CSV table of C-alpha atoms in Angstrom, one decimal:
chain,number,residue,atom,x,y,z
A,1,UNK,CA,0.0,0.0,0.0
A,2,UNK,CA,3.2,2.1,0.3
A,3,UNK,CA,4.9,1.8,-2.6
A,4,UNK,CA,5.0,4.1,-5.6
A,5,UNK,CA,5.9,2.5,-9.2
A,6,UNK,CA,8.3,4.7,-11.8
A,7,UNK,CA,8.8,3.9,-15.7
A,8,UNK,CA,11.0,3.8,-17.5
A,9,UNK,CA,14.2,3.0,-15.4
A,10,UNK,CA,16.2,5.0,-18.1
A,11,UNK,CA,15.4,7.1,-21.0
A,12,UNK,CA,17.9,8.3,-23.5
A,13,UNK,CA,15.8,11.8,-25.4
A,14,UNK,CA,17.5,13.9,-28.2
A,15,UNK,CA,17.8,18.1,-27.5
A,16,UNK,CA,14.6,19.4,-28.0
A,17,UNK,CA,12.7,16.4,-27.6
A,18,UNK,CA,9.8,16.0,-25.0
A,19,UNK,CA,11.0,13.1,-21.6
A,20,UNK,CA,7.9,11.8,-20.4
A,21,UNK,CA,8.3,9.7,-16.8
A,22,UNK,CA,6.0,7.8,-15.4
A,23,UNK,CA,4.5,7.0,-11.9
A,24,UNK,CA,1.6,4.9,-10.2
A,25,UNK,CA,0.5,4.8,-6.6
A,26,UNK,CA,-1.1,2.1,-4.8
A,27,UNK,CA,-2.3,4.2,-1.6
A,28,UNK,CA,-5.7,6.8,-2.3
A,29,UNK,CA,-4.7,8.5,1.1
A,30,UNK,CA,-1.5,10.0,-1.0
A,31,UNK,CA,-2.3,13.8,-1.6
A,32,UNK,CA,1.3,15.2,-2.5
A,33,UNK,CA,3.4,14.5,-5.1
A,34,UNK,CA,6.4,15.9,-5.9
A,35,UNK,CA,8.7,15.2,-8.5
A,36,UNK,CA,13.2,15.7,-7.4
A,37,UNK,CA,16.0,16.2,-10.0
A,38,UNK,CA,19.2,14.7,-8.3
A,39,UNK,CA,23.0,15.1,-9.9
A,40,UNK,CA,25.4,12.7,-9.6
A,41,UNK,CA,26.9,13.7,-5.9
A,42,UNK,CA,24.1,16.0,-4.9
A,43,UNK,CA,20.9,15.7,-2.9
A,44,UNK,CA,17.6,15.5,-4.6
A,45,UNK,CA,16.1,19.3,-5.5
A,46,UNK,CA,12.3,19.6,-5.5
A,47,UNK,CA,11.4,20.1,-9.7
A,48,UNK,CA,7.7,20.2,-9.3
A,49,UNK,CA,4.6,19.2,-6.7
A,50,UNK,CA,0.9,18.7,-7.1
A,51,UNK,CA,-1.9,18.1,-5.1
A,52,UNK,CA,-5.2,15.9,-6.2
A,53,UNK,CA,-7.3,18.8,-6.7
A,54,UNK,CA,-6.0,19.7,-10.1
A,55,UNK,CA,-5.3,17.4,-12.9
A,56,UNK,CA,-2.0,19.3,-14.4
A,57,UNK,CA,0.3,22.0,-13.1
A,58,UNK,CA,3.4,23.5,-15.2
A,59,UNK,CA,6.3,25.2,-14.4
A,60,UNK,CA,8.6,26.6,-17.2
A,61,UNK,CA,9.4,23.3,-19.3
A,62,UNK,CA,8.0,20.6,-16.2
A,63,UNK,CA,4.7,19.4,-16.4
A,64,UNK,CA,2.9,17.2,-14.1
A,65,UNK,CA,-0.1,15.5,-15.2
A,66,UNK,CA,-2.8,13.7,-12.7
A,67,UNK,CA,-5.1,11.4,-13.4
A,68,UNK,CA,-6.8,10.3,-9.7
A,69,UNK,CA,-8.9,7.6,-10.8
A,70,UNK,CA,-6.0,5.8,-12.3
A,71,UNK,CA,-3.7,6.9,-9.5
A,72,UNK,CA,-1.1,7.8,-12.0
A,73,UNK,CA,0.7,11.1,-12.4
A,74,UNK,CA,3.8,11.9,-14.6
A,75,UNK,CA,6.2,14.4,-15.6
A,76,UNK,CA,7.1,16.1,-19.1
A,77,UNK,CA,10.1,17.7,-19.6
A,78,UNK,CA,9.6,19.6,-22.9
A,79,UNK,CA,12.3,21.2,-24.6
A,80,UNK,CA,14.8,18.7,-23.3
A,81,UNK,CA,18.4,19.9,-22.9
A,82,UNK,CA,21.8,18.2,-21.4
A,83,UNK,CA,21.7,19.9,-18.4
A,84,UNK,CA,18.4,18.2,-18.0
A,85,UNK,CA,20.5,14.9,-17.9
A,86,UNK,CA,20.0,13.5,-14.2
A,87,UNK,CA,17.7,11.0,-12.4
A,88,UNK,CA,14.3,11.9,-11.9
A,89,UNK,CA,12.4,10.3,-8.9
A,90,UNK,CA,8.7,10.7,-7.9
A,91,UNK,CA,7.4,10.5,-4.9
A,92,UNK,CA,3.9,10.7,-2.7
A,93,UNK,CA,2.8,11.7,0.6
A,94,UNK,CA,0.4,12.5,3.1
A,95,UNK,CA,-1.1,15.7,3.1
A,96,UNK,CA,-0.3,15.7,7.1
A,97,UNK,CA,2.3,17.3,9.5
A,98,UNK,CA,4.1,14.5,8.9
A,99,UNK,CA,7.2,14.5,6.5
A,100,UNK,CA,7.5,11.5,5.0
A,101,UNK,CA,8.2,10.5,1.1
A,102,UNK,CA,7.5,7.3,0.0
A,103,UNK,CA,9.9,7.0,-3.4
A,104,UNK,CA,9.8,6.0,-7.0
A,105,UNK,CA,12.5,3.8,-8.0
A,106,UNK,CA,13.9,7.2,-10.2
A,107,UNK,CA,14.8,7.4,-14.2
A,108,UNK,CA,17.8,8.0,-15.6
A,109,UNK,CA,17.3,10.4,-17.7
A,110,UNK,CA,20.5,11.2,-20.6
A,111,UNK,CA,20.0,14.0,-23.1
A,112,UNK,CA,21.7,13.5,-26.0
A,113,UNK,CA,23.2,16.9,-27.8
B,1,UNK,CA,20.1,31.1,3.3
B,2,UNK,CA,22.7,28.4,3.9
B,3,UNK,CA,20.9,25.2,2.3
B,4,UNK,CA,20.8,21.7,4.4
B,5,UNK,CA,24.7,20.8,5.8
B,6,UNK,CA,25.8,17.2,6.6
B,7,UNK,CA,28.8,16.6,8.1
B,8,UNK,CA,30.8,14.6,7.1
B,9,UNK,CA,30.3,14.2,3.5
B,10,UNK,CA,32.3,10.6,3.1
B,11,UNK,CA,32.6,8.0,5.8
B,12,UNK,CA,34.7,4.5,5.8
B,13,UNK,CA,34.1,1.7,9.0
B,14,UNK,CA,34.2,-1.4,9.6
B,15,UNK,CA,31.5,-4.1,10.5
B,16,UNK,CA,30.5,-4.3,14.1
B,17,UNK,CA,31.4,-0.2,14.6
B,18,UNK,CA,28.9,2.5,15.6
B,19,UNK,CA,28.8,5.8,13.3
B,20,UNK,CA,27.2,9.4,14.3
B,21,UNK,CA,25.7,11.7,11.0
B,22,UNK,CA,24.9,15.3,11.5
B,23,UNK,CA,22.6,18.0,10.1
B,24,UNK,CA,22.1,21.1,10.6
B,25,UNK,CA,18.3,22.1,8.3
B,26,UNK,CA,17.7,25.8,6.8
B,27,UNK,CA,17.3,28.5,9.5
B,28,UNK,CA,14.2,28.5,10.7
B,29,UNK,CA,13.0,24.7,9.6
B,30,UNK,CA,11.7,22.8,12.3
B,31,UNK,CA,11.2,19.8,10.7
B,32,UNK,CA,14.1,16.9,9.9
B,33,UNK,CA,13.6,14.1,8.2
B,34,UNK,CA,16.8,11.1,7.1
B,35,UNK,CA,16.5,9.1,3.9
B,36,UNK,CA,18.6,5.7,3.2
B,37,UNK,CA,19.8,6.0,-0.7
B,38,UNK,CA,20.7,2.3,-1.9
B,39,UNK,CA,21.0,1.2,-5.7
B,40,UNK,CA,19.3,-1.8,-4.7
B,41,UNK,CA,16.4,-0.4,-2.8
B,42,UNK,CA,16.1,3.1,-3.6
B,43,UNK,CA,15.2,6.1,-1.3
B,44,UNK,CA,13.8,5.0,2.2
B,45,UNK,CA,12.5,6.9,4.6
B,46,UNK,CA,13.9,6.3,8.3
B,47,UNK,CA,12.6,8.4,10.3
B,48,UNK,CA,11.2,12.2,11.0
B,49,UNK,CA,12.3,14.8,13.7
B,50,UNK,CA,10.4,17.9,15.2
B,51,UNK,CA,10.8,19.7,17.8
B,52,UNK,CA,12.8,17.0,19.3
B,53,UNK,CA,10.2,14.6,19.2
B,54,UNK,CA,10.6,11.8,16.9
B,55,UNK,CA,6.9,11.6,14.6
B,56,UNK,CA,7.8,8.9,12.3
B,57,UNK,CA,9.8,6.0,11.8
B,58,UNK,CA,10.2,4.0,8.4
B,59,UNK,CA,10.6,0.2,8.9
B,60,UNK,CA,14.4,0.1,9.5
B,61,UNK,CA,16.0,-2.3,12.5
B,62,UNK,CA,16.3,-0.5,16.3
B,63,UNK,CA,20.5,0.2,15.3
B,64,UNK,CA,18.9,3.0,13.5
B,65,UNK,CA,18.2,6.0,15.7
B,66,UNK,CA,18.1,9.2,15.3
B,67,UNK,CA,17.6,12.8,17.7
B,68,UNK,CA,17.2,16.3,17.5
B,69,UNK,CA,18.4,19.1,19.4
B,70,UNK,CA,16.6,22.4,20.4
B,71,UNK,CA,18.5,24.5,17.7
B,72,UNK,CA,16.5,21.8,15.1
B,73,UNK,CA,20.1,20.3,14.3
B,74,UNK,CA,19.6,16.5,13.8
B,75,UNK,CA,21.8,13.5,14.5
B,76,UNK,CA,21.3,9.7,13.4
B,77,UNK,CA,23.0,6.7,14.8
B,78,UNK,CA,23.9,3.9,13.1
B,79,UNK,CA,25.3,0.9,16.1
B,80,UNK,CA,26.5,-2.4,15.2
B,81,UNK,CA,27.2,-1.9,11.8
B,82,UNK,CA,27.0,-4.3,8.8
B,83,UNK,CA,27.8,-4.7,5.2
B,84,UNK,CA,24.3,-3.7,4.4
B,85,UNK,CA,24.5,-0.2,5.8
B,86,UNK,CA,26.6,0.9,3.2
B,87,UNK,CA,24.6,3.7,1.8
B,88,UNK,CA,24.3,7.6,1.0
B,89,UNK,CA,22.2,8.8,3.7
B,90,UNK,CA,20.2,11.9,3.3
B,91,UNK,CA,19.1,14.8,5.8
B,92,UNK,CA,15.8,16.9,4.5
B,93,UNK,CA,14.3,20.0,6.4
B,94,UNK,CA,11.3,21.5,6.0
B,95,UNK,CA,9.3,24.3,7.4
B,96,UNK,CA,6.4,22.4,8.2
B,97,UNK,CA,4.0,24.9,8.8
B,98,UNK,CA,1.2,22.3,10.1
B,99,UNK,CA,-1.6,20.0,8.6
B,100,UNK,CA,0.2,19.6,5.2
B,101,UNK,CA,3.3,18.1,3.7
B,102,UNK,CA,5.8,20.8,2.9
B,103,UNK,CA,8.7,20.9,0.7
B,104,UNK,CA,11.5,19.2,1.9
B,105,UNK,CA,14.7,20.5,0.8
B,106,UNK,CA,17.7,17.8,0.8
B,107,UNK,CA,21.4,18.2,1.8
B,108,UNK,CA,24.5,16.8,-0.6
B,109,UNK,CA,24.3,13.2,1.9
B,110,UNK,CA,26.6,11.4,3.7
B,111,UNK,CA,28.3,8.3,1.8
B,112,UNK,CA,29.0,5.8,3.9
B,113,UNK,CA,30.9,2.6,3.3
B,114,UNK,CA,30.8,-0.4,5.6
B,115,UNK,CA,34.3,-2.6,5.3
């Protein structure tokens, strides 16, 4: 009832090409979902969140979509570039006090130049 | 503002020994929060920290334990190490301005590598 499934494992896009990722959750009580861009050697960095009560939100080139009744959500990265190249993980919560992520196994995403 | 600090940033033991992470959150987060980073299994959660009190626990043996201090700064415990342990291990604050989940922004991690 915890876990949270991620597709693909890796993804290999051309510049300028649109990375979709994919994610499906198994709990209904999850109401957050963020998506974090990690670097080799960093820690992960919040991309982009939503909450249930809207079925997409976009920021710059990051789009989540939601789709509740499927439990599935997932993230388009349009306009790929290199510095895009990184693993992507979702992840889902609570909406509580409590902070606590339950984690995609993450993509590896490469953009090629 | 000074983003999430662990110290150290690289750790080497041996099997059997105990080992002591710190962080130190964002000025003014209240909330702490460690994560276990394997290839294997991924991002775990292992347990939460506010105001001292521990709110949540992940489903990680009793050599895991964690505390927090009144400045918010967070220490977790890792006794009787093993093989397994070998991990980048992850401190996250957040605000946590009640009744929601809140951002939680990671620090760089602490690699450690059980011998």
């Amino acid at each position: 009832q915890q876990q949270v499934k991620q597709s693909p494992q890796s993804l290999i896009v051309q510049k300028g090409g649109i990375s979709i990722i994919n994610c499906a959750y198994e709990n209904t009580a999850f109401d957050y979902f963020p998506w974090y861009q990690q670097f080799p050697g960093k820690g992960p960095a919040l991309l982009i969140a939503i909450r249930p009560d809207v079925s997409e939100k976009k920021e710059g080139r990051f789009t989540i979509s939601f789709n509740k009744s499927a439990k599935q959500f997932s993230l388009h990265i349009m306009d790929s570039q290199p510095g895009d190249s990184a693993t992507y993980f979702c992840a889902a919560s609570r909406d509580t006090g409590f902070q606590k992520l339950v984690f995609g196994t993450g993509t590896r995403l490469l953009v090629s130049p | 503002k000074a983003g999430v600090t662990q110290t150290p940033r690289y750790l080497i033991k041996t099997r059997g020994q105990q080992v002591t992470l710190s962080c130190s959150p964002i000025s003014g987060h209240r909330s702490v929060s460690w994560y276990q980073q394997t290839p294997g299994q991924g991002l775990q959660f292992l347990f939460e920290y506010f105001s001292e009190t521990q709110r949540n626990k992940g489903n990680f043996p009793g050599r895991f334990s964690g505390r927090q201090f009144s400045n918010s700064r967070s220490e977790m415990n890792v006794s009787t190490l093993e093989l397994g342990d070998s991990a980048l291990y992850l401190c996250a604050s957040s605000f946590n301005r009640g009744g929601f989940a809140d951002t939680q922004y990671f620090g760089p991690g602490t690699r450690l590598t059980v011998l």
